[in-house]
Coordinates of C-alpha atoms in Angstrom, one line a residue:
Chain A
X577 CA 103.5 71.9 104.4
X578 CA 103.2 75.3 103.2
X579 CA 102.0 77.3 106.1
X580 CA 105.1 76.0 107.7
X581 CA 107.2 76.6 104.6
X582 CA 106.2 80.0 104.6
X583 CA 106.9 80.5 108.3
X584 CA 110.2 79.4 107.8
X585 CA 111.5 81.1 105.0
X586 CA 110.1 84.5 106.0
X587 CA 111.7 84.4 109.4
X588 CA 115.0 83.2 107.6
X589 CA 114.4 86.9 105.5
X590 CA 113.4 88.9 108.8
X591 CA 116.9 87.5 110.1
X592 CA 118.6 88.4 107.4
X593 CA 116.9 91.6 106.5
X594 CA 119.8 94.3 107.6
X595 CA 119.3 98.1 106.7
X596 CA 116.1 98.1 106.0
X597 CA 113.1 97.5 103.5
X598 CA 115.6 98.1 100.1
X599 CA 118.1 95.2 101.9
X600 CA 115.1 92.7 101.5
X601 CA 114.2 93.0 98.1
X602 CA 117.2 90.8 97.4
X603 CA 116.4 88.5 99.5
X604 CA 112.2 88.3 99.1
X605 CA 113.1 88.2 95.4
X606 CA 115.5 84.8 95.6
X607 CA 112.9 83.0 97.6
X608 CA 109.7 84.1 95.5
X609 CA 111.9 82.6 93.2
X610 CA 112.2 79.5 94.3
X611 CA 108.2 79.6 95.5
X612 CA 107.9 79.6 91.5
X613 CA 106.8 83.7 90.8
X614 CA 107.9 85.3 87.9
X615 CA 110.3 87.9 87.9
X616 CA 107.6 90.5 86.7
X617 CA 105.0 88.9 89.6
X618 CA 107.8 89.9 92.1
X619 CA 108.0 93.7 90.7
X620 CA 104.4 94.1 90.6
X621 CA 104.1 93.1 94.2
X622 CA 107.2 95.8 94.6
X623 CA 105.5 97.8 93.4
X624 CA 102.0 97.6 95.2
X625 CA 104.0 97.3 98.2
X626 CA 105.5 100.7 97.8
X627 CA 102.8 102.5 96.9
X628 CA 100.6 100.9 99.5
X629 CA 101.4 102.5 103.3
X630 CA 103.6 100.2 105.7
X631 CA 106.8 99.3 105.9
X632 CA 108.0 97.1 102.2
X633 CA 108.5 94.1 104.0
X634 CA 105.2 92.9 105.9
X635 CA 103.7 94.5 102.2
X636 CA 105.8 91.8 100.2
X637 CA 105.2 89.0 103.1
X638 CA 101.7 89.4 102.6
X639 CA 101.9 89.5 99.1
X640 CA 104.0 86.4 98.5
X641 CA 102.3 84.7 101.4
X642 CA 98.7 84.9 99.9
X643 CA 99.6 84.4 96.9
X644 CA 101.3 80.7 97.8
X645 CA 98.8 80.1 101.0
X646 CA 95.7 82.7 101.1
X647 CA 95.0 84.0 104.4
X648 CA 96.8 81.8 106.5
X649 CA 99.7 81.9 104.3
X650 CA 99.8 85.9 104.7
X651 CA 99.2 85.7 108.2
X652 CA 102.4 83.0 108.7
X653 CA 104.9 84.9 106.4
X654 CA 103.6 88.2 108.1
X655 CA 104.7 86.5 111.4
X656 CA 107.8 85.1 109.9
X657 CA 109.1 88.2 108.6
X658 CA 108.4 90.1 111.9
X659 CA 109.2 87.8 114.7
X660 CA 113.2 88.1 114.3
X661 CA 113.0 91.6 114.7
X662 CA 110.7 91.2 118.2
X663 CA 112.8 88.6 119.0
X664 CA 116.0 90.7 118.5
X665 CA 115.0 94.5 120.1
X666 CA 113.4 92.6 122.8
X667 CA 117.0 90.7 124.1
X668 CA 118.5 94.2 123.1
X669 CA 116.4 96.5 125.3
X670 CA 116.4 94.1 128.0
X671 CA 119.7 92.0 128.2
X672 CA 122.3 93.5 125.5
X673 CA 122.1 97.1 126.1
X674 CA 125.5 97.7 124.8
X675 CA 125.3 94.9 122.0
X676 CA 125.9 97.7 119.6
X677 CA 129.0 99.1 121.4
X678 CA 130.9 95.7 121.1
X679 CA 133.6 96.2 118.7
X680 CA 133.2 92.7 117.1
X681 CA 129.6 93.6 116.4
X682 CA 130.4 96.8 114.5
X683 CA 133.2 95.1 112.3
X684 CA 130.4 92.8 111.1
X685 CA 128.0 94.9 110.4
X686 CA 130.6 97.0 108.4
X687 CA 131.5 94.3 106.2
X688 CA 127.9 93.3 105.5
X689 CA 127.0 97.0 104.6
X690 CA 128.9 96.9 101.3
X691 CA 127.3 93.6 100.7
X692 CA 123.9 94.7 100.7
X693 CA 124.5 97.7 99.0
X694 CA 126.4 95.9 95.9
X695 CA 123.0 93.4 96.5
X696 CA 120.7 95.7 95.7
X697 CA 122.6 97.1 92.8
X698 CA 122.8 93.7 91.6
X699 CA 119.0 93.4 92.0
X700 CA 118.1 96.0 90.1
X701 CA 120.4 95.2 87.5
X702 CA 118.8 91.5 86.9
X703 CA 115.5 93.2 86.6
X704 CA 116.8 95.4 84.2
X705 CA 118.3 92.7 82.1
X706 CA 114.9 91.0 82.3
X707 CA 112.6 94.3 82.0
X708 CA 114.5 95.3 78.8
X709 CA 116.7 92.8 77.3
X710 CA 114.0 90.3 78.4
X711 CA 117.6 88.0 79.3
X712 CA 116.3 86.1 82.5
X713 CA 119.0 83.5 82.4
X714 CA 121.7 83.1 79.3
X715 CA 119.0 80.5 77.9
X716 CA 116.1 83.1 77.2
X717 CA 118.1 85.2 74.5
X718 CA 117.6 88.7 74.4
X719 CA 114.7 90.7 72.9
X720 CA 114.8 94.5 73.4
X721 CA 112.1 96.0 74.5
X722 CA 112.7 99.6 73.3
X723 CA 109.1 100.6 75.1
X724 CA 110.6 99.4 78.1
X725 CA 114.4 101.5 77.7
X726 CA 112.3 104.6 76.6
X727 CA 110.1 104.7 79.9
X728 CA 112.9 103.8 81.8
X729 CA 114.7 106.9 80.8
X730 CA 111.7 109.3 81.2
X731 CA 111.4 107.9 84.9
X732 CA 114.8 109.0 85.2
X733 CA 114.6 112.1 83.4
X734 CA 111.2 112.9 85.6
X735 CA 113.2 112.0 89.2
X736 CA 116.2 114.2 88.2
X737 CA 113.9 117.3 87.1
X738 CA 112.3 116.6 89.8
X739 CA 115.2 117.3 92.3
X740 CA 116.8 120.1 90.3
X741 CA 113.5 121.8 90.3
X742 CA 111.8 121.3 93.5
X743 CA 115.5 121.4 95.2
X744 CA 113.6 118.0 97.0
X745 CA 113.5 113.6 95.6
X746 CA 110.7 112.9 94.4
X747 CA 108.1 110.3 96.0
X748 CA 108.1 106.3 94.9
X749 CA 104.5 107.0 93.9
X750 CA 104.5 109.8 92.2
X751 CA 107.0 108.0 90.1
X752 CA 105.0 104.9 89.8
X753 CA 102.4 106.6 88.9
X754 CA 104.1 108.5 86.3
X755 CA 105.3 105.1 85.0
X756 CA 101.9 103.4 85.1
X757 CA 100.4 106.0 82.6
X758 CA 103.4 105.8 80.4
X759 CA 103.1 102.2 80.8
X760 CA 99.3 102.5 79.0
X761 CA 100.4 105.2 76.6
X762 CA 103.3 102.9 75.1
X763 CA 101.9 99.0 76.0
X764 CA 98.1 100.0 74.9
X765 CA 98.0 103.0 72.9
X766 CA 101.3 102.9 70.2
X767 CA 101.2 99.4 70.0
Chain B
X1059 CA 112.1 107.0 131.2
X1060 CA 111.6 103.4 131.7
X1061 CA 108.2 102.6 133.7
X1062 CA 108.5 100.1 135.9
X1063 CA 104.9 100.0 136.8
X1064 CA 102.1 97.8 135.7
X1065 CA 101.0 99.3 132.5
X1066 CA 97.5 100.8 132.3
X1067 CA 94.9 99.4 129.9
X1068 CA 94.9 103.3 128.4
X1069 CA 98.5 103.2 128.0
X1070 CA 98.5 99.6 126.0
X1071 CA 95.5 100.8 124.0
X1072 CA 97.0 104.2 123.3
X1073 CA 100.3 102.9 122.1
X1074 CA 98.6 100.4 119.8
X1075 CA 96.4 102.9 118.4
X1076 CA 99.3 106.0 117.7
X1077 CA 101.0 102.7 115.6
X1078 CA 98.4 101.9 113.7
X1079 CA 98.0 105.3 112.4
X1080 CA 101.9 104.9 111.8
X1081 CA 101.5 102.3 110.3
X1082 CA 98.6 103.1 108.2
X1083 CA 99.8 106.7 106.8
X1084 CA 103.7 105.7 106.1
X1085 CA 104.1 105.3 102.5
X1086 CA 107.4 104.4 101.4
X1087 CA 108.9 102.5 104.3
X1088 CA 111.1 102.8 107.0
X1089 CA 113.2 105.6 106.2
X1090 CA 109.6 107.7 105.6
X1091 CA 108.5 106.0 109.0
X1092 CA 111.2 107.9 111.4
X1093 CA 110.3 111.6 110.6
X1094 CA 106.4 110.1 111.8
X1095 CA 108.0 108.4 115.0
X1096 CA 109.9 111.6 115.4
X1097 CA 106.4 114.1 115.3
X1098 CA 104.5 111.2 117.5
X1099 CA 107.4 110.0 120.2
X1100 CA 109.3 112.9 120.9
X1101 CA 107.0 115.9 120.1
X1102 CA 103.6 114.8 120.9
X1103 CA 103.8 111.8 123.2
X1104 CA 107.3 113.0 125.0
X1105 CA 107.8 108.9 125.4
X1106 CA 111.1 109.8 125.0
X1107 CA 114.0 112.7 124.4
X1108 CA 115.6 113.1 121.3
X1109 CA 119.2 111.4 122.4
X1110 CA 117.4 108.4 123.4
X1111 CA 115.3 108.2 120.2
X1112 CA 118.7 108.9 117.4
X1113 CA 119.8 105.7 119.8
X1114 CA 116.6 103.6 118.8
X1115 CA 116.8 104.4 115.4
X1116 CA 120.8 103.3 115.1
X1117 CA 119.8 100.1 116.7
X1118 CA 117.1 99.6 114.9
X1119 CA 118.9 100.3 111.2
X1120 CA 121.8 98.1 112.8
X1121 CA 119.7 95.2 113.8
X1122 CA 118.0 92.6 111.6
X1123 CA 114.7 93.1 110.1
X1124 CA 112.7 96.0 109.1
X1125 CA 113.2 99.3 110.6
X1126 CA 109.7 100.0 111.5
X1127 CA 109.5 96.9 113.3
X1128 CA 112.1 97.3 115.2
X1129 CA 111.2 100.9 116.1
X1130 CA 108.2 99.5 117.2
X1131 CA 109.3 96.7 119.5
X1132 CA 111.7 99.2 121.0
X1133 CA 109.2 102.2 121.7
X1134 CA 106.8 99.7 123.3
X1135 CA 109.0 97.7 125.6
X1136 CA 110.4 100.9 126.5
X1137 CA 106.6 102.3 127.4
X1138 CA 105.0 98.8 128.5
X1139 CA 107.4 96.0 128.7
X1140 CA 107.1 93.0 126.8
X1141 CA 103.1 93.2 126.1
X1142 CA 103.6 97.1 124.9
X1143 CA 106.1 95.8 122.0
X1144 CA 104.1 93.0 121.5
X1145 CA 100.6 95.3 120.7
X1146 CA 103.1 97.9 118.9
X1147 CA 104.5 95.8 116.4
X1148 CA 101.1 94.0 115.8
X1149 CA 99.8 97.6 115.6
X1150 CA 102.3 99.0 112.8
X1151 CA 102.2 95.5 111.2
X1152 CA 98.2 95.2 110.8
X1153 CA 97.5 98.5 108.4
X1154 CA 99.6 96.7 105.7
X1155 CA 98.5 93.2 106.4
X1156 CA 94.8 94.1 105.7
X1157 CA 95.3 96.6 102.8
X1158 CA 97.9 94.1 101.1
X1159 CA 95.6 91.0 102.3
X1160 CA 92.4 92.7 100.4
X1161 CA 94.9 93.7 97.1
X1162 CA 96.1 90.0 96.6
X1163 CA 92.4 88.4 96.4
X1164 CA 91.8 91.4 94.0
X1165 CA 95.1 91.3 92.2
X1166 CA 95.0 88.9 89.4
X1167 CA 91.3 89.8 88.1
X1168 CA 92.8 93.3 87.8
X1169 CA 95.7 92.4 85.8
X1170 CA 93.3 90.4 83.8
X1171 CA 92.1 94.1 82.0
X1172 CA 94.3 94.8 79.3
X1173 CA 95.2 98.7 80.1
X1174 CA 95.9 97.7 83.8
X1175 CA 98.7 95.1 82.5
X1176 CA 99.9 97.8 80.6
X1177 CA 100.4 100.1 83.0
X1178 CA 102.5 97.7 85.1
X1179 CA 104.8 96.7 82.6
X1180 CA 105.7 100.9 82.9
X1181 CA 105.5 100.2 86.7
X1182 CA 108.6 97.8 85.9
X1183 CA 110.4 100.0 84.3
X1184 CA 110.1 102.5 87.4
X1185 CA 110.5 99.2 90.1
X1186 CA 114.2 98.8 88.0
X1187 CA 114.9 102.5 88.7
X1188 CA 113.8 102.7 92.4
X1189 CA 115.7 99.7 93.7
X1190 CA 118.4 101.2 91.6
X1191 CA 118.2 104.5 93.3
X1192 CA 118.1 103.0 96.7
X1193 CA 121.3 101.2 95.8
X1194 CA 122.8 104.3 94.6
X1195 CA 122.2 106.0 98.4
X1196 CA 124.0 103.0 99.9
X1197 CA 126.9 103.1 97.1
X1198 CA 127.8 106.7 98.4
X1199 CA 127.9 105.8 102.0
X1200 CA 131.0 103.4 101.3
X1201 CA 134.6 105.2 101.7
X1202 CA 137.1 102.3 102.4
X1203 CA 138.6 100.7 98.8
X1204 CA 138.3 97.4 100.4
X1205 CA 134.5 98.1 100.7
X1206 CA 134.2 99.3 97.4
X1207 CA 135.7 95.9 95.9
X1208 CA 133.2 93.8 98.0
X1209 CA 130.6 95.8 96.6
X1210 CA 131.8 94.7 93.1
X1211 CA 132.5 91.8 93.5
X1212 CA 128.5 91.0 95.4
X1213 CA 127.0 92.7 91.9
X1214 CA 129.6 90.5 89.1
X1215 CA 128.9 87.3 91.2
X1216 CA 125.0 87.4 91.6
X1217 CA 124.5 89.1 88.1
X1218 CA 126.7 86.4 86.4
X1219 CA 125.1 83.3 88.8
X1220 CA 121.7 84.8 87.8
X1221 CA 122.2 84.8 84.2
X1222 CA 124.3 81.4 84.2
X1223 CA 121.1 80.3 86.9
X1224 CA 123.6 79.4 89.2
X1225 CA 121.9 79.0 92.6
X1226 CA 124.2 81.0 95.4
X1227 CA 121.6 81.8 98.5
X1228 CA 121.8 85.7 99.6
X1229 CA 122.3 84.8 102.6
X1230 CA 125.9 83.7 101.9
X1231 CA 126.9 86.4 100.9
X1232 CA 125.9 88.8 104.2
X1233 CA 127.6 86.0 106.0
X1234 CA 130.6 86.1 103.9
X1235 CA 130.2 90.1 104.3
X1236 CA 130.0 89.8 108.0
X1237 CA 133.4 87.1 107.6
X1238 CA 135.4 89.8 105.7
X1239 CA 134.5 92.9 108.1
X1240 CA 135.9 90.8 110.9
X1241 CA 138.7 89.4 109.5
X1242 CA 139.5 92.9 108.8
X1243 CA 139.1 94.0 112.3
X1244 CA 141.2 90.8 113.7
X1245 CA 144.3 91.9 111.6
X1246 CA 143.7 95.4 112.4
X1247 CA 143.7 94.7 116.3
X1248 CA 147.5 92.0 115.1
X1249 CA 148.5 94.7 113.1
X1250 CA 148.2 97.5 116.1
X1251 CA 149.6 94.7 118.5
X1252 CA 152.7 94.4 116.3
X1253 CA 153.6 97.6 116.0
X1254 CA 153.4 98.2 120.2
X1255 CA 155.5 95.3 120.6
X1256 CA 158.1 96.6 118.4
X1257 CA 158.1 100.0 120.0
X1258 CA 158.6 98.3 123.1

């Protein structure tokens, strides 16, 4: 049963989810994963989902659950993803008020924080085995994709200008957008 | 600041409606989302003071799930009890749901054009260097060396298990995470117990 399916492993996510939309990524990726998307599938809807309004995770909830289910599957993973959280401020605000103040708790959460952070990390550097080594796992081989290195590095080279410039980051979208035309300049027009 | 009164209609109506436009104007994600709560719950609504809302967002960053959502559900139980958090987080949840809903039946005929492929496979390039970046910001947060060896140890094991396709869930690894952050706290608290009974 899909719907069900769905349900299940986007509550699992929403439970697991801590620190926010970047945290998930990890998380949404492994399971779209196993619901058989590609690696680029899961980066397009990344990147859709940042450059569409929201918060990341009912964006990539929606994505992967239409995509497996239609409208019913978005509307279950949506619900998946969410309910942990209701679930959790609700006992919080009206039983646990001091949850946070537990010492036990904070130890926990201080351990996971360096997990998440080295999870991420290790997200993006899977996708960037895959985006320019084209290496999913050992058995693919490796083929450069020098198109790929050469707009990676003028993303980068845009975001730092960016900030020594403007004294400010510089926005996801403008970025993606940035990326999308160099995208059709190197895929389309010098191929 | 609580209200312990029945809700009005206005009141439910009102805080779905200032969500909604959260949730329909935040691009970028949580982080973007708590300068908005900021302008909407503390300067224009005045549903709460500015102590009480740096308290909903530490709960909401420490808590599972996405900070948005948990914003939400806390801003509305706070202002309507369990029905306001209810119509809150469905509020802030609903822009997305129907502009990502719409995307996905479009999606694939769009990819289908040649130029629009294109122009994703750059996309990737710059999906590698945001998740990256947001790595990065969390990286400098972490101080203690035992963090800093967890944090190596999380990126060898799932880039080597991905590569090998090893399967090792995500989730084992914030509970081992969670395990070691303990553990270091329980032989912090022997460790301090120790040293009082010696002095004794």
């Amino acid at each position: 049963m899909i719907y069900l399916e769905l349900f299940l492993t986007f509550f699992k996510i929403g439970l697991f989810t801590i620190g926010g939309g970047y945290a998930m990524i990890p998380l949404v990726r492994e399971e779209a994963l196993n619901f058989g998307l590609t690696e680029s599938e899961i980066m397009n809807f990344i990147a859709v989902s940042e450059s569409t309004p929201g918060p990341i995770a009912v964006n990539m909830a929606t994505f992967v659950g239409s995509s497996q289910g239609g409208i019913l599957g978005s509307a279950v993973a949506t619900l998946g993803v969410v309910l942990p959280s209701f679930i959790i401020i609700l006992l919080i605000s009206a039983l646990l008020k001091n949850l946070l103040k537990y010492a036990g708790v904070n130890a926990a959460l201080s351990g996971v924080r360096p997990v998440v952070a080295g999870l991420i990390l290790a997200t993006s550097i899977t996708m960037f085995l895959s985006v320019v080594l084209g290496l999913g796992t050992i058995a693919d081989g490796v083929s450069f994709d020098w198109r790929a290195a050469v707009i990676l590095g003028m993303v980068w080279a845009t975001s730092f200008g960016y900030k020594k410039w403007k004294k400010k980051a510089v926005s996801p979208i403008l970025l993606i957008v940035t990326s999308g035309v160099l995208g059709v300049v190197f895929y389309e027009l010098l191929k | 600041m609580e209200k312990k009164s029945k809700p009005t209609v206005r009141l439910l109506w009102e805080l779905f409606f200032t969500l909604f436009k959260i949730g329909l104007f935040t691009f970028g994600g949580g982080y973007a989302m708590i300068a908005l709560f900021e302008n909407e719950f503390v300067s224009k609504k005045k549903w709460m003071d500015h102590d009480e809302f740096l308290n909903m967002v530490a709960i909401a960053e420490s808590t599972p799930g996405p900070i948005a959502i948990n914003s939400a559900t806390y801003i509305g139980y706070k202002q309507a009890g369990v029905l306001g958090s209810a119509l809150c987080t469905l509020g802030v949840a609903l822009p997305s749901f129907i502009i990502i809903y719409i995307i996905s039946l479009f999606f694939d005929a769009f990819l289908a054009i040649s130029w629009v492929a294109s122009a994703f496979r750059g996309i990737q390039a710059c999906v590698v260097f945001l998740i990256f970046n947001a790595g990065v910001k969390m990286l400098k947060k972490i101080k203690r060396p035992l963090d800093v060896a967890v944090m190596i140890a999380t990126i060898l094991c799932v880039v080597l298990f991905s590569v090998f396709a090893i399967k090792f869930s995500t989730i084992f690894y914030i509970l081992i995470g969670a395990l070691v952050g303990l553990t270091t706290y329980f032989i912090g608290l022997l460790k301090k117990n120790d040293k009082e009974e010696s002095a004794k």
